[in-house]
Short mmCIF file of C-alpha atoms and ligand atoms in Angstrom, two decimals:
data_model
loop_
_atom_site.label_atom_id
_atom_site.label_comp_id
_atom_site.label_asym_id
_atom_site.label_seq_id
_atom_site.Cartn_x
_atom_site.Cartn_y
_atom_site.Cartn_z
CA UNK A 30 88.35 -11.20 4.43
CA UNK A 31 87.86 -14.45 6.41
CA UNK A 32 89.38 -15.49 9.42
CA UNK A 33 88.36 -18.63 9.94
CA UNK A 34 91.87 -20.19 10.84
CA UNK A 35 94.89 -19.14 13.20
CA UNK A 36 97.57 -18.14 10.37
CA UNK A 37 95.57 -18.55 7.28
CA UNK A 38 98.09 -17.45 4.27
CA UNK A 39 97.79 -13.93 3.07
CA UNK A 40 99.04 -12.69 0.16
CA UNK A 41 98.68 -8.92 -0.40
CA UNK A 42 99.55 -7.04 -3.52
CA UNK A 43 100.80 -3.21 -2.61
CA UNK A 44 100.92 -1.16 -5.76
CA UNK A 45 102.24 2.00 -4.44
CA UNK A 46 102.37 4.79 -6.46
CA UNK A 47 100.42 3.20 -9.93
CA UNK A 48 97.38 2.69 -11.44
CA UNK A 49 94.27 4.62 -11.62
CA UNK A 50 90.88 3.81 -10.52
CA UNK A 51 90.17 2.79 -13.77
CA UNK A 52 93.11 0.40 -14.18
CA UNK A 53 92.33 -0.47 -10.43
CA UNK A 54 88.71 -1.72 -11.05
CA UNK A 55 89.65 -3.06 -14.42
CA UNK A 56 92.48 -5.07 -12.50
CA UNK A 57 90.68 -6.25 -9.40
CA UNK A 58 87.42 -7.40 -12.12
CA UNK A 59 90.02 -9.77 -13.59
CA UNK A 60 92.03 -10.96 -10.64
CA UNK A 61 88.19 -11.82 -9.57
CA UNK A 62 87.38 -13.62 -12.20
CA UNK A 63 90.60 -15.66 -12.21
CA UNK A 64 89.99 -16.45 -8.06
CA UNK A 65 88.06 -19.60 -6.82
CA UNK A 66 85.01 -18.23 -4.82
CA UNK A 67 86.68 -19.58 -1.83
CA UNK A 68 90.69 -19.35 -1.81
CA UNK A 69 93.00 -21.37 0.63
CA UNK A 70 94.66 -17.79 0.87
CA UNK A 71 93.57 -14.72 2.19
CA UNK A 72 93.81 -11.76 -0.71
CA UNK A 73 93.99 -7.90 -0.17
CA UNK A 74 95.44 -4.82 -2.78
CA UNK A 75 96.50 -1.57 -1.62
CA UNK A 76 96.04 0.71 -4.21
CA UNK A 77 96.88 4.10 -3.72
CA UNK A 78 94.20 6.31 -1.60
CA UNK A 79 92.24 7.93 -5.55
CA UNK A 80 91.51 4.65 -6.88
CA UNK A 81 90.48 3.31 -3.11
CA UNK A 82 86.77 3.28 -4.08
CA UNK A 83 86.98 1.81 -7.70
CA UNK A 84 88.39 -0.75 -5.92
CA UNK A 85 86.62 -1.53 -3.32
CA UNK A 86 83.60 -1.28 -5.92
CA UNK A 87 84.76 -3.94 -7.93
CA UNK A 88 85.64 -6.29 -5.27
CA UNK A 89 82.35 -5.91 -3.45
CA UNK A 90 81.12 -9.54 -2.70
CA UNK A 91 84.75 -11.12 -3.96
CA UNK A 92 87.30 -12.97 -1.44
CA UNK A 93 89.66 -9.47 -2.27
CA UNK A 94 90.06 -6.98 -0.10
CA UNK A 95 91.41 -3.65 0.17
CA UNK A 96 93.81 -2.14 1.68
CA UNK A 97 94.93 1.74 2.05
CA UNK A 98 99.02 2.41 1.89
CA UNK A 99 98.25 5.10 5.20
CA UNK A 100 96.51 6.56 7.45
CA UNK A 101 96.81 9.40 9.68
CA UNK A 102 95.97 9.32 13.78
CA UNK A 103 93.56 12.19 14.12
CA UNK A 104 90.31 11.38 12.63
CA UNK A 105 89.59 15.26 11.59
CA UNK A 106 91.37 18.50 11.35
CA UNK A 107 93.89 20.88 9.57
CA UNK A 108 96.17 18.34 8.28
CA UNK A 109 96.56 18.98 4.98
CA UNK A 110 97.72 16.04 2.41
CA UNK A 111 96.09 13.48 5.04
CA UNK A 112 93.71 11.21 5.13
CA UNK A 113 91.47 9.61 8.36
CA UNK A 114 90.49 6.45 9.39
CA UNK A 115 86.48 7.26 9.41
CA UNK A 116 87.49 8.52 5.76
CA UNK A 117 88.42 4.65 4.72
CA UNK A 118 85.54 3.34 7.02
CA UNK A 119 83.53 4.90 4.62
CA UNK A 120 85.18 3.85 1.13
CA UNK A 121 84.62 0.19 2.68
CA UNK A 122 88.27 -0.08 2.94
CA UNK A 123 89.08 -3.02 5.37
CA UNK A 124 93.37 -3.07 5.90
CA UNK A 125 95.51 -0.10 5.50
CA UNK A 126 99.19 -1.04 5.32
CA UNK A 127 101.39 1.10 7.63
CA UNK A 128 105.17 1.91 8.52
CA UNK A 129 106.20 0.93 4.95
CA UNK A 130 110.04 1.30 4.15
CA UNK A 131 109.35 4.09 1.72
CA UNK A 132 107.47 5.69 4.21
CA UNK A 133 109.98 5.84 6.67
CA UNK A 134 112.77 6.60 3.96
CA UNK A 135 111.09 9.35 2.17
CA UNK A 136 108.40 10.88 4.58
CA UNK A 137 109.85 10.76 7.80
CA UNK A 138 107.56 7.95 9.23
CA UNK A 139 109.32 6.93 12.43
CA UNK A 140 108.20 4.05 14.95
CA UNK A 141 106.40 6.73 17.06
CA UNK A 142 103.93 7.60 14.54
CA UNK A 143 103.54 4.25 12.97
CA UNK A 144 102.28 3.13 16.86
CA UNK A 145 99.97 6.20 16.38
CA UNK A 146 98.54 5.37 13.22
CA UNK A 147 98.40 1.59 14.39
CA UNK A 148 96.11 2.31 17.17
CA UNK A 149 94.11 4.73 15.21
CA UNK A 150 93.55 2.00 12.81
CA UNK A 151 92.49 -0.37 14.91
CA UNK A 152 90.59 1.63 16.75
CA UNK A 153 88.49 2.68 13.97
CA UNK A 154 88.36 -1.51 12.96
CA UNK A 155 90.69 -1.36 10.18
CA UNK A 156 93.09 -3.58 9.82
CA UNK A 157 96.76 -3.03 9.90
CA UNK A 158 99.69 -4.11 8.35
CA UNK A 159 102.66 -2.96 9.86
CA UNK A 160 105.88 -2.98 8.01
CA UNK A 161 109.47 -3.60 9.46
CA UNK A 162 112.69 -4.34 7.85
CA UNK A 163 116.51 -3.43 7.89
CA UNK A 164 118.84 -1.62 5.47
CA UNK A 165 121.36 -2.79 3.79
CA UNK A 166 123.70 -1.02 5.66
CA UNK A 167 122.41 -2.32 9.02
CA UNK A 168 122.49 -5.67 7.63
CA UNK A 169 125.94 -4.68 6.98
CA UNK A 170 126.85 -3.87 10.46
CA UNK A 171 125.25 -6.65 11.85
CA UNK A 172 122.13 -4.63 13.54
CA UNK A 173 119.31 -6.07 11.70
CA UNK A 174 117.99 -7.86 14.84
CA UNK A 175 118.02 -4.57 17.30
CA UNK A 176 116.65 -2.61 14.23
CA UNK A 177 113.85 -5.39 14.45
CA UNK A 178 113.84 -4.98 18.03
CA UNK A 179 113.32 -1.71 18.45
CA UNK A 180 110.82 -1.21 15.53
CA UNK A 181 108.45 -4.12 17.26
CA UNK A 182 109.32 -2.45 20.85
CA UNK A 183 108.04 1.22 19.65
CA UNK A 184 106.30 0.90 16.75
CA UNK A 185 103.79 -1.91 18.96
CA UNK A 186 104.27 0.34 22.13
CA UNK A 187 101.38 0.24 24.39
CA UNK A 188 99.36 -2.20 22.23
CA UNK A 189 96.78 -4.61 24.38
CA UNK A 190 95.91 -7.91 23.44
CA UNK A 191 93.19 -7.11 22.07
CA UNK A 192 94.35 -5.04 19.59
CA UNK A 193 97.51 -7.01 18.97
CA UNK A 194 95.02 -9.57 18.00
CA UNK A 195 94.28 -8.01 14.83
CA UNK A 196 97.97 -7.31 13.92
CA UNK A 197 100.04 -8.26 10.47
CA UNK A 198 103.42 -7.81 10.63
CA UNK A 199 105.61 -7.60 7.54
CA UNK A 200 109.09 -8.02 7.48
CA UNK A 201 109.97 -6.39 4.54
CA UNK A 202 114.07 -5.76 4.18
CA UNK A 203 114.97 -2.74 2.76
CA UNK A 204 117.88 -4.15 0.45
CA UNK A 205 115.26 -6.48 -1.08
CA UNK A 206 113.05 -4.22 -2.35
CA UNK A 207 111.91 -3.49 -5.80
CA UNK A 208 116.17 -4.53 -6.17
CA UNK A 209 115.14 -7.88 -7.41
CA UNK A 210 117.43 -9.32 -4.40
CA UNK A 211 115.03 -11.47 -2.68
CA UNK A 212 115.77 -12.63 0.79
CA UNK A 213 116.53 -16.29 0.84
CA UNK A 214 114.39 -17.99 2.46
CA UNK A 215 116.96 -19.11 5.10
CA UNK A 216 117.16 -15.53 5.66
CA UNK A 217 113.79 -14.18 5.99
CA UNK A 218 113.30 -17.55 8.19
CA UNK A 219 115.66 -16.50 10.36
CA UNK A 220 114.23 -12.70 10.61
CA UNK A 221 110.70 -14.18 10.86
CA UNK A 222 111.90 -16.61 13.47
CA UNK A 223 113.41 -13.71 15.74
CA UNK A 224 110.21 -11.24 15.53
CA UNK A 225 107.83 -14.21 16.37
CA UNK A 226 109.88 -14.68 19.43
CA UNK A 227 109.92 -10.97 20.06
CA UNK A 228 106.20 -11.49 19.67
CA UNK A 229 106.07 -14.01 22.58
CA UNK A 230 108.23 -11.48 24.90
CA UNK A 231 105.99 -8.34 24.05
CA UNK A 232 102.90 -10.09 24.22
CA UNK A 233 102.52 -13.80 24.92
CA UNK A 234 103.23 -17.28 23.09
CA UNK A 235 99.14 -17.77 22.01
CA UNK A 236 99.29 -14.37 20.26
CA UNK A 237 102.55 -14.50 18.75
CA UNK A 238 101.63 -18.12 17.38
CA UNK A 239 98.25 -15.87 16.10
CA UNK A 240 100.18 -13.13 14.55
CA UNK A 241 100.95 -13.46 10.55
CA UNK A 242 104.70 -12.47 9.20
CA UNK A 243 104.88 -11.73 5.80
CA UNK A 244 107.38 -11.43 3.70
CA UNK A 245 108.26 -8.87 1.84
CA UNK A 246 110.66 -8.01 -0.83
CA UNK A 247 111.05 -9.08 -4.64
CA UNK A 248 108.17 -11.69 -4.40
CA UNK A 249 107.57 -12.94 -7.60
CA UNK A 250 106.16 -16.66 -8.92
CA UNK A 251 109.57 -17.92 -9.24
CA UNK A 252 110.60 -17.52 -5.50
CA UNK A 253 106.77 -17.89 -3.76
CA UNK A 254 106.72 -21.53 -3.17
CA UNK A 255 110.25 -21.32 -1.52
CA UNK A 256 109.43 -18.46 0.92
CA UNK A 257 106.16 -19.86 2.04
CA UNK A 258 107.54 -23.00 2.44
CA UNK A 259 109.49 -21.92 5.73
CA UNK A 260 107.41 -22.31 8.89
CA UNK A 261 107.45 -18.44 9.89
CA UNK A 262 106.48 -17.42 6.74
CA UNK A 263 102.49 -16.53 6.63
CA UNK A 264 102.35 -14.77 3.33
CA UNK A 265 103.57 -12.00 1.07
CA UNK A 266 103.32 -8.61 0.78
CA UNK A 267 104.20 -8.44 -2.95
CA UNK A 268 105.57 -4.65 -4.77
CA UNK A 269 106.18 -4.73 -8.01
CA UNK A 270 104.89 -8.58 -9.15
CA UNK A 271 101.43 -7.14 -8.30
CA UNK A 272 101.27 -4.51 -10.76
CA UNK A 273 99.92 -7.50 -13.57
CA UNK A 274 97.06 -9.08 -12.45
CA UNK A 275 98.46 -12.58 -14.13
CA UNK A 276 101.35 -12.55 -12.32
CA UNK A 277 99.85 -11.83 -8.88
CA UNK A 278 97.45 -14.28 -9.87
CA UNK A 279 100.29 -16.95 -9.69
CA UNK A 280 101.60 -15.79 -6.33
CA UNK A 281 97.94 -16.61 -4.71
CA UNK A 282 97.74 -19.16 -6.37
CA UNK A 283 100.93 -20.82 -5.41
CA UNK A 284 99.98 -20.08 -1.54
CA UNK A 285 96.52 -21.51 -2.26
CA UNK A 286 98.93 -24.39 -3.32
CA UNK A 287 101.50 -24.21 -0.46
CA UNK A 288 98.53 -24.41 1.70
CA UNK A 289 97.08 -27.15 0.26
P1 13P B 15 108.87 -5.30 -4.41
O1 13P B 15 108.05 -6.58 -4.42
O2 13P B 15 108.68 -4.49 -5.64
O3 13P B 15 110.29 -5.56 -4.04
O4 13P B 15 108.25 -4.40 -3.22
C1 13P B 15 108.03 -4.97 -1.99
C2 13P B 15 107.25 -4.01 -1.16
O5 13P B 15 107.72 -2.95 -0.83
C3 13P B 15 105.88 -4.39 -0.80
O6 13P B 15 105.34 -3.51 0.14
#
């Protein structure tokens, strides 16, 4: 994945609980094929952790790279069900995407272990993407921006510069996901807009300026251009329009677009 710009656009494709390694290869061969050797965007997957290598096989040498959904903090041990950092290092995995919504819902993720996995990660030079995001029923009560707050204050806890430096953030609403009710882009402006200056008060104004946001939440072609249009908007971390490799296809290509 390059880095040759501050906030190059990044659109990642998360496909959660689908697809084999044989529909992951077969998928990844054909988003290749469809991707200009050098895109305006930069372009990562996250298939789940059994089709990790067929993946990473069949993007060898491409501008797509992978990402794991998790990872857990100890690098070795008794921990049945997990999987370590050295353990991606080895598949050739390069971004592991952690904190997700569904994570936290369903498996008790909290901020306290997403810091732990975060510095894990890093520490073993994989690259995280760290999700936040509200419920619907703190939207409700008007908390989303301390539910922000505190997610950024514990689940970045302790973080140096240094390793902040090789941060995503993804602002992924709860209520928007896989519900088809995408944020407007007013309103994931406006979220964006608060964690980047939570960004400058944790760390400083050059790294939150370096950080990417992206959005996430019922992405699909139809709302892309809009989103990425706002200024705090640095990609997409995209659910269910990633499953087909045309459609994802149009999301990158729209940033590539967008960027343009
Ligand atoms: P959907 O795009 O299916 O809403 O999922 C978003 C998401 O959870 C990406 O991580």
């Amino acid at each position: 994945m390059t880095e040759t710009s501050i906030r190059r656009p990044f659109i990642a494709g998360n496909w959660k609980m689908y697809k084999t390694a044989a529909q992951a290869a077969e998928y990844v061969s054909g988003l290749r094929s469809m991707l200009p050797a050098d895109p305006k965007v930069d372009v990562a997957l996250a298939p789940a952790f059994p089709a990790l290598e067929a993946a990473v096989r069949a993007a060898a040498g491409s501008p797509i790279a992978i990402a794991a959904q998790n990872v857990f903090w100890e690098t070795e041990g008794a921990f049945t069900g997990e999987v370590s950092a050295p353990m991606l290092n080895d598949l050739g995995v390069e971004l592991v995407i952690i904190g997700h919504s569904e994570r936290r819902q369903y498996f008790g993720e909290t901020d306290q272990t997403v810091n732990r996995r975060l510095k894990t990660a890093v520490s073993n030079g994989l690259r995280p993407i760290v999700c936040i995001g509200e419920t619907l029923e703190q939207r409700e009560a008007g908390l989303t921006f301390s539910v922000l707050e505190t997610q950024l204050k514990d689940g970045l806890a302790g973080l140096d510069h240094e390793t902040a430096e090789k941060l995503v953030l993804a602002y992924e609403p709860v209520w928007a996901i896989g519900t088809g009710r995408t944020a407007t882009p007013e309103i994931a402006q406006e979220a964006h807009r608060f964690i980047r200056h939570k960004l400058i008060e944790l760390f400083d104004k050059r790294l939150a300026n370096h950080i990417r946001l992206l959005y996430g939440g019922s992405v699909k072609p139809e709302n892309t251009a809009d989103l990425l249009a706002q200024p705090d908007l640095d990609g997409a971390l995209v659910g269910g329009a990633s499953l087909k490799v045309d459609v994802f296809y149009k999301i990158v290509d729209i940033g590539c677009q967008v960027t343009a």
